[in-house]
Tab-separated table of C-alpha atoms in Angstrom:
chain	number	residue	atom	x	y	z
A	217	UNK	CA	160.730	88.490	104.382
A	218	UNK	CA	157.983	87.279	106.857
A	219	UNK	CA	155.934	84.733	106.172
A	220	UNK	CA	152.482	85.106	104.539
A	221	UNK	CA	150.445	83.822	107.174
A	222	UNK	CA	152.583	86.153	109.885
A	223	UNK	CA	151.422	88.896	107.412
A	224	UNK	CA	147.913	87.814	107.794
A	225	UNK	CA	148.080	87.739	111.613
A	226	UNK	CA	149.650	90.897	112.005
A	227	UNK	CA	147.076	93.147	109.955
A	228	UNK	CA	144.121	90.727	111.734
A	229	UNK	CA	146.068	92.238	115.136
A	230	UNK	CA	146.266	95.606	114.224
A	231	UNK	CA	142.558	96.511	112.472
A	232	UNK	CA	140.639	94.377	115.261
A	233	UNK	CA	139.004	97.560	118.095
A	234	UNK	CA	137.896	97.225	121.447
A	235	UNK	CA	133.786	96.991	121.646
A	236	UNK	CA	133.459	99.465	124.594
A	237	UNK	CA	135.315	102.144	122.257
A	238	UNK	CA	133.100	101.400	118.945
A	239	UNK	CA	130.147	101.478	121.034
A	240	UNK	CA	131.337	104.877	122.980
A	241	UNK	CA	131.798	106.129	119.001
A	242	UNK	CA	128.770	105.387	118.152
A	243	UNK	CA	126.909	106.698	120.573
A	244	UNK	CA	128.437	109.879	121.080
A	245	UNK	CA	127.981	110.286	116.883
A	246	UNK	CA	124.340	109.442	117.311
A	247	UNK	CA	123.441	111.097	119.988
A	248	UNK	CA	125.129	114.360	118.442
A	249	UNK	CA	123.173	113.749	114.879
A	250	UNK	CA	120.286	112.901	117.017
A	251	UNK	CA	120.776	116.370	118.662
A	252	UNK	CA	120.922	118.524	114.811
A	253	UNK	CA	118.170	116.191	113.579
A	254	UNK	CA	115.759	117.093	117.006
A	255	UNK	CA	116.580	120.873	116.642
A	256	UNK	CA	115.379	120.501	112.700
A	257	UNK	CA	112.534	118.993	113.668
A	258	UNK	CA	112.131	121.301	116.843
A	259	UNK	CA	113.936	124.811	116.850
A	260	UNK	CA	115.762	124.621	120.114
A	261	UNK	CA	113.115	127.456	121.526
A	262	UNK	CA	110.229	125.640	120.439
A	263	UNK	CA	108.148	123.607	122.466
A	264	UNK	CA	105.553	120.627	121.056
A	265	UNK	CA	101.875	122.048	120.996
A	266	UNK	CA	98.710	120.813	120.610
A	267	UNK	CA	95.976	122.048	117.452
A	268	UNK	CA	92.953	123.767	118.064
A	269	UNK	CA	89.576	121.651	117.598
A	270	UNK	CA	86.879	122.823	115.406
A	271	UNK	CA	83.143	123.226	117.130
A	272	UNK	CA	82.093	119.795	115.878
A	273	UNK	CA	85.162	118.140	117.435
A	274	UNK	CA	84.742	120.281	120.623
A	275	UNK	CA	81.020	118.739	120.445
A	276	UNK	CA	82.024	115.161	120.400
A	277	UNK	CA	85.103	115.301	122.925
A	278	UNK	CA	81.660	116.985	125.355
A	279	UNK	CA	78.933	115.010	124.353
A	280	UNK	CA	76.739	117.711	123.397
A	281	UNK	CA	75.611	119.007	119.881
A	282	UNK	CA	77.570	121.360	118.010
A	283	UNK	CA	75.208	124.281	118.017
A	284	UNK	CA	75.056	123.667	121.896
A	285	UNK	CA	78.711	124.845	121.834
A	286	UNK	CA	78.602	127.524	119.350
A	287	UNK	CA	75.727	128.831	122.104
A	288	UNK	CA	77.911	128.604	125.758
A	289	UNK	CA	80.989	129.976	123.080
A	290	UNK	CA	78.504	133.462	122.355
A	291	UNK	CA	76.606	133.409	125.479
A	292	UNK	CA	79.642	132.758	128.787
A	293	UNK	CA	82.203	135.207	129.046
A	294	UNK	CA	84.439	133.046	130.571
A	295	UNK	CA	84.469	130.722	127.443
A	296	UNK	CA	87.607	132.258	124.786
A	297	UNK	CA	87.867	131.023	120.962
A	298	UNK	CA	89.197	131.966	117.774
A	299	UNK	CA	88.057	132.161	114.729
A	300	UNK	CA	89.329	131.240	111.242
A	301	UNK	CA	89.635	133.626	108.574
A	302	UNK	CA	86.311	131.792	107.407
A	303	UNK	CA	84.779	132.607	110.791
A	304	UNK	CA	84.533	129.521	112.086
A	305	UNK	CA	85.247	128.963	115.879
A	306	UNK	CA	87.984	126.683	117.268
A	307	UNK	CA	89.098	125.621	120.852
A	308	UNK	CA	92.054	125.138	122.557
A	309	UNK	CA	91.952	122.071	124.961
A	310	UNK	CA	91.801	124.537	127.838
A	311	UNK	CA	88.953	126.292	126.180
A	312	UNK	CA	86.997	123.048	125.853
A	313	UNK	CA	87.097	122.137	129.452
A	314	UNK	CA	85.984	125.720	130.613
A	315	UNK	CA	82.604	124.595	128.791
A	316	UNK	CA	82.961	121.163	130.155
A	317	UNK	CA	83.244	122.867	133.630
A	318	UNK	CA	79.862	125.122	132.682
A	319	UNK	CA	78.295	121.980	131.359
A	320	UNK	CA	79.110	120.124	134.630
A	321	UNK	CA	77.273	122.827	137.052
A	322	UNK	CA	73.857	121.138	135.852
A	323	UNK	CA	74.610	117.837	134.681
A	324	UNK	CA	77.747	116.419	136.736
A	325	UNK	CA	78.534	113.191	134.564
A	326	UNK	CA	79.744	116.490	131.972
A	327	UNK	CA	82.833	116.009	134.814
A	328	UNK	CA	83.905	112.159	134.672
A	329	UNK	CA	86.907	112.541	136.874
A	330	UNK	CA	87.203	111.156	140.561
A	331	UNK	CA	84.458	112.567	143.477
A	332	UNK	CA	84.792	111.770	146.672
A	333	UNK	CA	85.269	108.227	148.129
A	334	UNK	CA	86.895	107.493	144.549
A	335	UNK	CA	90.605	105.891	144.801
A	336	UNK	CA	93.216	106.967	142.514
A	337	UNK	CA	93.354	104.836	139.307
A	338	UNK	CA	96.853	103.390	138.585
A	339	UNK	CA	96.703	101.792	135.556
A	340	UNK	CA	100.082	99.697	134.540
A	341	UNK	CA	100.718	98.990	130.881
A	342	UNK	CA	102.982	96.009	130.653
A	343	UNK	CA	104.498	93.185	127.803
A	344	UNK	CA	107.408	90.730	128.521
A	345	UNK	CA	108.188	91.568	124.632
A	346	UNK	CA	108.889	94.774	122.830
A	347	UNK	CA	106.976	95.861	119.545
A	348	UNK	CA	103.566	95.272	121.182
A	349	UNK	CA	102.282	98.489	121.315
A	350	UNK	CA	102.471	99.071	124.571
A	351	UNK	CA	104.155	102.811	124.459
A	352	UNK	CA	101.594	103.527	121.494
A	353	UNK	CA	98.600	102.498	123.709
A	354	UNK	CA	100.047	104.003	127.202
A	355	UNK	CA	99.933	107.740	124.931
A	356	UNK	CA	96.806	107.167	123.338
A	357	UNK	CA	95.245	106.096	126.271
A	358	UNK	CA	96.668	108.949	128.620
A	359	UNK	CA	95.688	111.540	125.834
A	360	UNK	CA	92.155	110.436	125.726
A	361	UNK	CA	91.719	110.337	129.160
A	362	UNK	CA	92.780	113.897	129.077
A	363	UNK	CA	90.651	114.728	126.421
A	364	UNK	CA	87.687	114.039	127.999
A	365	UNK	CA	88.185	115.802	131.674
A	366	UNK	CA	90.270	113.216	134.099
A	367	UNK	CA	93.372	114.940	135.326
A	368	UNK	CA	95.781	112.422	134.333
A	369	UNK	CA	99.145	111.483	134.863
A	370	UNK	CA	101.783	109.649	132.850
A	371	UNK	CA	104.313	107.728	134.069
A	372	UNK	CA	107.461	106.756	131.752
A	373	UNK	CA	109.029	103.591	134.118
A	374	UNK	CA	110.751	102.656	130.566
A	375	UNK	CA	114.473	103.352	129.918
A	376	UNK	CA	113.960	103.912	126.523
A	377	UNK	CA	111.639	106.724	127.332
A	378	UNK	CA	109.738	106.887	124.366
A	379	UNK	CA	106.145	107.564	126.149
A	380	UNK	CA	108.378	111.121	127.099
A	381	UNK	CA	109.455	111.579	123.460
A	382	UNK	CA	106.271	111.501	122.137
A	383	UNK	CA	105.167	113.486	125.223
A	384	UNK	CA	107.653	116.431	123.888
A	385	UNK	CA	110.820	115.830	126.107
A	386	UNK	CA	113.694	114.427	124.461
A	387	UNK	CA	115.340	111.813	127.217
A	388	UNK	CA	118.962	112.749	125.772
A	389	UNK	CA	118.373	116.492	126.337
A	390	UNK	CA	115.482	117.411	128.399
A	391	UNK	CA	115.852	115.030	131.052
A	392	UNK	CA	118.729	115.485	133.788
A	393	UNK	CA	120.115	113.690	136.156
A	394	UNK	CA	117.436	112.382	139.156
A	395	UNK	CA	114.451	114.408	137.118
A	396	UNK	CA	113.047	110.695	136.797
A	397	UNK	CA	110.982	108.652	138.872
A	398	UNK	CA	114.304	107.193	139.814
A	399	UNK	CA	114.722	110.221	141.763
A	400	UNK	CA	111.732	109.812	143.896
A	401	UNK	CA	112.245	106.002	144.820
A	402	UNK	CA	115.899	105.491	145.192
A	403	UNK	CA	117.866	104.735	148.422
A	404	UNK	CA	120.164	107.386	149.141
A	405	UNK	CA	120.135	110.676	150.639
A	406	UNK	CA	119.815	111.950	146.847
A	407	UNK	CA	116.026	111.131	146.750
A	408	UNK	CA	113.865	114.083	146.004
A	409	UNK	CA	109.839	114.127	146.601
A	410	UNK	CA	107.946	112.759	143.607
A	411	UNK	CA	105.961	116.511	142.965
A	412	UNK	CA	109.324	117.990	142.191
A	413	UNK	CA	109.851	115.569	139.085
A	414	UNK	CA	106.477	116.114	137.363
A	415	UNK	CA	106.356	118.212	134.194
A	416	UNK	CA	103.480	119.838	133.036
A	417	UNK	CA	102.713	119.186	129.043
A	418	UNK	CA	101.149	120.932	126.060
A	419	UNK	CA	98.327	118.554	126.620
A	420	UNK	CA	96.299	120.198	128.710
A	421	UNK	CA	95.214	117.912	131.767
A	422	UNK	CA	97.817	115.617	131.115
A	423	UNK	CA	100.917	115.699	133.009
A	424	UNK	CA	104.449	113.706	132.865
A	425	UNK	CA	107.092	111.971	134.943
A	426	UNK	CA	109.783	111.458	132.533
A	427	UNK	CA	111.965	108.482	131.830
A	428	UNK	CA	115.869	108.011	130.710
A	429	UNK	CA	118.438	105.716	131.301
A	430	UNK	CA	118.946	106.573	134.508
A	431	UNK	CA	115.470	104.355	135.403
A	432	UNK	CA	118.419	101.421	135.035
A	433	UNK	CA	120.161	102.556	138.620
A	434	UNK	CA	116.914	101.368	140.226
A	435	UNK	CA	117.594	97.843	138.960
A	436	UNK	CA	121.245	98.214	140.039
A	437	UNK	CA	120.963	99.314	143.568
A	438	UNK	CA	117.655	97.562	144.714
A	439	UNK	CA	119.781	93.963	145.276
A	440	UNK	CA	122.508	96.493	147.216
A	441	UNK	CA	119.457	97.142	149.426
A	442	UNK	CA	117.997	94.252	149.876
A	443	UNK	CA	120.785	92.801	150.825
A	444	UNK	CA	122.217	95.617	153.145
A	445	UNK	CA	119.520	93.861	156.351
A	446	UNK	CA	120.799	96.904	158.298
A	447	UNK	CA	119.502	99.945	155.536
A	448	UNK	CA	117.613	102.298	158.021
A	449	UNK	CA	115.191	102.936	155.237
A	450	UNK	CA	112.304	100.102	155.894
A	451	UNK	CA	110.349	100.510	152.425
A	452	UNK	CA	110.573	97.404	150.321
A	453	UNK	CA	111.475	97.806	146.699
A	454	UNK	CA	108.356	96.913	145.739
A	455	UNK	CA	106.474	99.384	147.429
A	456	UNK	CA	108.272	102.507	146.419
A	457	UNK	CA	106.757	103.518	143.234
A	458	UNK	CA	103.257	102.877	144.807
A	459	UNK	CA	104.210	105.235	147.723
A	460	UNK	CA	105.709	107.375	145.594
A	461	UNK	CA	102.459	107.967	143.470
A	462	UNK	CA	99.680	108.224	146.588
A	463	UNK	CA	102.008	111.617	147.406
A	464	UNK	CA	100.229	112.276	144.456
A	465	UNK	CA	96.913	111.227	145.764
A	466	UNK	CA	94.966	114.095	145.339
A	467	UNK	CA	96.268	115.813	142.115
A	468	UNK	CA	95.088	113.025	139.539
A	469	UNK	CA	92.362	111.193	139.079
A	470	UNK	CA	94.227	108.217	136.830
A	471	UNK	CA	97.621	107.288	136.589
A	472	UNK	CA	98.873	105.312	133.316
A	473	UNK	CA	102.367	103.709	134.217
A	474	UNK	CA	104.401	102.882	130.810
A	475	UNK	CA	105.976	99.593	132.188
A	476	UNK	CA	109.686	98.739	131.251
A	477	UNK	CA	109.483	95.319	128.528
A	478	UNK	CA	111.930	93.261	130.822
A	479	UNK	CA	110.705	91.600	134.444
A	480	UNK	CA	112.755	93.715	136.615
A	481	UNK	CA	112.448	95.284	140.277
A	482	UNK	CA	110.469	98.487	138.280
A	483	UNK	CA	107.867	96.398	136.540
A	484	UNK	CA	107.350	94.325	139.769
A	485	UNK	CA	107.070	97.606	141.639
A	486	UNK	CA	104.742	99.184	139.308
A	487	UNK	CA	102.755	96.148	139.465
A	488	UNK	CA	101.907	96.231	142.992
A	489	UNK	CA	101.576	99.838	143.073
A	490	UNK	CA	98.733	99.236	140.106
A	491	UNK	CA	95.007	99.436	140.842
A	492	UNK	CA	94.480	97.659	137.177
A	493	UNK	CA	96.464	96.026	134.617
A	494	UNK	CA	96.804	96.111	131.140
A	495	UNK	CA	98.999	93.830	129.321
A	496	UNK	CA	99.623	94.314	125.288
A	497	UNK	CA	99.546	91.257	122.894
A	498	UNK	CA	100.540	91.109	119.273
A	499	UNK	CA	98.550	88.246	117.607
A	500	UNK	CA	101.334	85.979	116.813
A	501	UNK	CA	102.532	82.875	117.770
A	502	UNK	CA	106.059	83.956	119.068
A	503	UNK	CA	104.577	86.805	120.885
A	504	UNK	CA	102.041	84.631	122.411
A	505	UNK	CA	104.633	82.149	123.340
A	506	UNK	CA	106.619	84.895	124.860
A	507	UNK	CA	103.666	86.090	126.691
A	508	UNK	CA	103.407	82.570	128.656
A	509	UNK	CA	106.815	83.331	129.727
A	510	UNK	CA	105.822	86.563	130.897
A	511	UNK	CA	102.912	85.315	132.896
A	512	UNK	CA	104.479	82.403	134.360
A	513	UNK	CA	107.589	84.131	135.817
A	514	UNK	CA	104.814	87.318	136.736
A	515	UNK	CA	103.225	84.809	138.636
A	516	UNK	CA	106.202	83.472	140.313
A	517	UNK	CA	107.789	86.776	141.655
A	518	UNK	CA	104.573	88.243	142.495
A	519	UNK	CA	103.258	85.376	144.850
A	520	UNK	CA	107.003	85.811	146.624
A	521	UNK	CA	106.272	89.839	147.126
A	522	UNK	CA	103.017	88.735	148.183
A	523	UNK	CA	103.922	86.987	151.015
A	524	UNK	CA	106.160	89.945	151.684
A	525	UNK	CA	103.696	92.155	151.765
A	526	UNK	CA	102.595	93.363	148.679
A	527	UNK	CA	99.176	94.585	147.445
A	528	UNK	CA	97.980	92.532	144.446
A	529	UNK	CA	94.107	93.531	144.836
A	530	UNK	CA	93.200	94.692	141.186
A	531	UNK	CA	89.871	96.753	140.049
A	532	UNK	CA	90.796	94.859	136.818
A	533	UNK	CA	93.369	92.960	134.718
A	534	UNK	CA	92.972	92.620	130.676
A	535	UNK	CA	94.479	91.793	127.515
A	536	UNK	CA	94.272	94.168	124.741
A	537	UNK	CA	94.776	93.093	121.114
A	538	UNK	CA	97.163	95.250	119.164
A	539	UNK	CA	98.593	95.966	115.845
A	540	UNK	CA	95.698	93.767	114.164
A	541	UNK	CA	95.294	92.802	111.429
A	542	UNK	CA	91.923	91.963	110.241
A	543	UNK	CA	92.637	90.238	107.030
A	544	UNK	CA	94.981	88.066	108.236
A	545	UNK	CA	93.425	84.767	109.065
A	546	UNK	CA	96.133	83.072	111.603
A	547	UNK	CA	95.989	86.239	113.475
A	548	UNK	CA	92.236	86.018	113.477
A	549	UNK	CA	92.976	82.412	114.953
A	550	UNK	CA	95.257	83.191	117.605
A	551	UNK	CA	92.422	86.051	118.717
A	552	UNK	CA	89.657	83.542	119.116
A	553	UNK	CA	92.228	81.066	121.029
A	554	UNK	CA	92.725	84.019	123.239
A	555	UNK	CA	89.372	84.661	123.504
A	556	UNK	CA	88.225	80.414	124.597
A	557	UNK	CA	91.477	80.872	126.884
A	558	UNK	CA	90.865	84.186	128.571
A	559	UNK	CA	87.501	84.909	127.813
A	560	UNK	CA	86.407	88.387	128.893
A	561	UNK	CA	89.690	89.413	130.456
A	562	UNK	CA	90.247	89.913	127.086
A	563	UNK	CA	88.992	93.559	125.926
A	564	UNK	CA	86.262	92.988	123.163
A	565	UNK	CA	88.133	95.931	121.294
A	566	UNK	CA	90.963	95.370	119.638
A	567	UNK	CA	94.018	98.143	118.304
A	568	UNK	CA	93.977	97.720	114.666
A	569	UNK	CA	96.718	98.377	112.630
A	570	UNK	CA	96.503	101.686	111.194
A	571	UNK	CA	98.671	104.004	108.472
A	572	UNK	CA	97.087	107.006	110.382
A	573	UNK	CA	98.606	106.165	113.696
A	574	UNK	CA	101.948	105.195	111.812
A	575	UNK	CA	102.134	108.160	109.550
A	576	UNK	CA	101.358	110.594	112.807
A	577	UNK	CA	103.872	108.619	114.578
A	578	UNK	CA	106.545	109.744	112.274
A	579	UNK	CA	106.762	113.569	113.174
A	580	UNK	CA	106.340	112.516	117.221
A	581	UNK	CA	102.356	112.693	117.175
A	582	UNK	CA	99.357	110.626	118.297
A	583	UNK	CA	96.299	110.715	116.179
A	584	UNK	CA	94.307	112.661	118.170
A	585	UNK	CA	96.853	115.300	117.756
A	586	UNK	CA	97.221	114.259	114.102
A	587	UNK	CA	94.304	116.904	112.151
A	588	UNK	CA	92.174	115.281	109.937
A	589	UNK	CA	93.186	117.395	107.284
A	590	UNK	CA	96.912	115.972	107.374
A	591	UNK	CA	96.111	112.558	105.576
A	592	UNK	CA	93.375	110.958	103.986
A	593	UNK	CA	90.153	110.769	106.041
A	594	UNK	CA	88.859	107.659	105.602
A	595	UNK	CA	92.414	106.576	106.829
A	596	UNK	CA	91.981	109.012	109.512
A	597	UNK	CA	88.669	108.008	110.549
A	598	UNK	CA	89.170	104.523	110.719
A	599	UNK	CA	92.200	104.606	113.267
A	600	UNK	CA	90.563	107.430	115.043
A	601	UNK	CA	87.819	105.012	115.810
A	602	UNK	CA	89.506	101.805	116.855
A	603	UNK	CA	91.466	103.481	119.368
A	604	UNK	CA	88.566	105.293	120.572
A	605	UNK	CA	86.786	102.057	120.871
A	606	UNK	CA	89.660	100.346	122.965
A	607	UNK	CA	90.099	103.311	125.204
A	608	UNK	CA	86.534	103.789	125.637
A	609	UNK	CA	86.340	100.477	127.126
A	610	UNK	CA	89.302	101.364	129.448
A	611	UNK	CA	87.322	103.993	130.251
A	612	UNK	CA	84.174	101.983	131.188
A	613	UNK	CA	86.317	99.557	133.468
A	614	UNK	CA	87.808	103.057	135.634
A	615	UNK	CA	84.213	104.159	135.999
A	616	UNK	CA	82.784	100.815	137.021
A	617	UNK	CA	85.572	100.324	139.668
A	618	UNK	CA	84.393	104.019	140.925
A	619	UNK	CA	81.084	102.521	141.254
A	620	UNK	CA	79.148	103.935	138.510
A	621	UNK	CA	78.539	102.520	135.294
């Protein structure tokens, strides 16, 4: 009879499995249940849309009265509605910039986007540290630039690729191989030009370059190239995404980049291909400490590709506030230390925490696609206006590097 402890050794032997093949299981089950879950969700012929807007909320997105757009609605014949079965009107997207387009004939700040002599806006969202918001503010951001005119342009630079989930394109299903920016900036013969890889959304005005894992490859071969001295292709790493984008020059009038949370060759790229900079902080210590990091080895790589060649010149570069908490006093303390540190690079509004955005968040939506209706409004309202208020001072900083303002 064997002894005990060869017993022991022998069942410790034969139950221990190899961490490659657990992993491999588990992703192939989740990405399967993923797959039944997503076509619950989402018949598999479905696409994400966006709700209509009632005449009042067609009013404020214009800046006009809401009689004034019950009026164009009955009076141009290139204005289309619908009506409720209480007879009320509502507008698609589409529908409201037709009047924004009539409005703009007459009054041209009705049409905010880029006139001639303006530069394309790249705007790069960025955090060292995951959980700060950052793919939360990149959407809202995007979506109400789009609401109110700009012909904007999202850019999903992060492997996890949630900015193109909650876009409507699952990265697992929707998203093949070299349909990523990773397509447009990579060093082979496999690269493809930047306009093929765009995707139109349901959000009117707001189009998508979609991320996966694939966006990893860039991290891979970049070293390959920089060591390879002889590579016949003379673009730097660091300019590719930049060049990449002004192909795009003349479609868009901003550009919001969803930066990867890790200080990699696509984050330093989308960095110097930026016109402005936004950078995410959650109001606690460890973040905050993890921010320094961030900074200090930001600062370090970037004065390298400077000497290299690199464009650093920013319109802008601030620190937004998120996930706040009002009522919570050490939060309120690490704000104002911000504040005496940084003063007004950091943005005087501040992304509350909100239930609204959370609960819209759970079936894939933002809160301006969220309906009032769906939750209670004083909820509603309240995160409806503090991310208003922080994207309407985004919006302030594009139009005073355009000059006006």
């Amino acid at each position: 009879m064997a002894p005990k402890a060869a017993i022991t050794e022998t069942k410790s032997k034969t139950s221990r499995v190899s961490i490659d093949e657990t992993i491999q299981h588990d992703s192939s089950a989740l990405s399967s249940q993923l797959q039944v879950l997503f076509e619950k969700l989402f018949s598999p012929n479905s696409k994400k849309t966006l709700r209509r807007f009632s005449s009042s909320e067609a009013a404020k997105l214009l800046g006009v009265t809401d009689s004034y757009v019950r009026h164009i609605a009955s009076q141009e014949d290139t204005v289309t509605s619908e009506r409720t079965a209480g007879g009320r009107r509502t507008f698609s997207l589409e529908e409201v910039n037709a009047i924004r387009q009539i409005l703009g004939r007459t009054k041209p700040t009705y049409l905010p986007g880029r006139r001639e002599g303006d530069h394309l806006q790249v705007i790069a969202v960025t955090n060292f540290k995951g959980g700060s918001g950052k793919t939360t503010t990149t959407t809202h951001l995007a979506q109400y630039l789009a609401l109110r005119g700009y012909r904007v342009l999202a850019v999903d630079l992060d492997p996890q690729a949630s900015l193109s989930a909650m876009l409507g394109f699952q990265p697992e299903f929707d998203v093949a191989e070299n349909e990523t920016l990773y397509g447009a900036i990579r060093y082979d013969t496999e690269q493809r030009p930047v306009h093929e890889i765009v995707r139109r959304t349901y959000f009117a005005g707001l189009d998508l370059i979609p991320g996966n894992l694939e966006l990893h490859e860039f991290e891979h071969d970049t070293p390959r190239a920089l060591a390879d001295r002889d590579a016949a292709d003379t673009d730097m790493f660091f300019m590719r995404v930049g060049n990449a984008l002004m192909s795009l020059h003349d479609r868009y009038d901003v550009v919001v980049v969803d930066c990867p949370p890790t200080l990699g060759f696509l984050t330093l790229s989308a960095l110097c291909a930026a016109t402005s900079v936004l950078i995410t902080v959650h109001p606690q210590m460890l973040d905050v400490a993890s921010m320094n990091q961030f900074l200090a080895m930001t600062a370090d790589l970037l004065s390298v590709v400077k000497e290299a060649g690199g464009n650093l010149d920013y319109d802008w570069m601030r620190y937004l506030i998120t996930r706040y908490e009002p009522n919570d006093g050490p939060q309120a303390q690490i704000v104002a230390f911000l504040r005496s540190l940084f003063g007004d690079r950091v943005l005087t509004s501040m992304m509350v925490k909100s239930t609204a955005v959370s609960d819209a968040g759970l079936s894939k939506q933002t809160i301006y696609e969220a309906g009032r209706e769906t939750m209670n409004r004083q909820t509603y309202d309240r995160g409806v206006e503090s991310v208003d208020s922080v994207n309407c001072e985004i919006e302030g900083l594009i139009q005073k590097a355009w000059g006006r303002g």
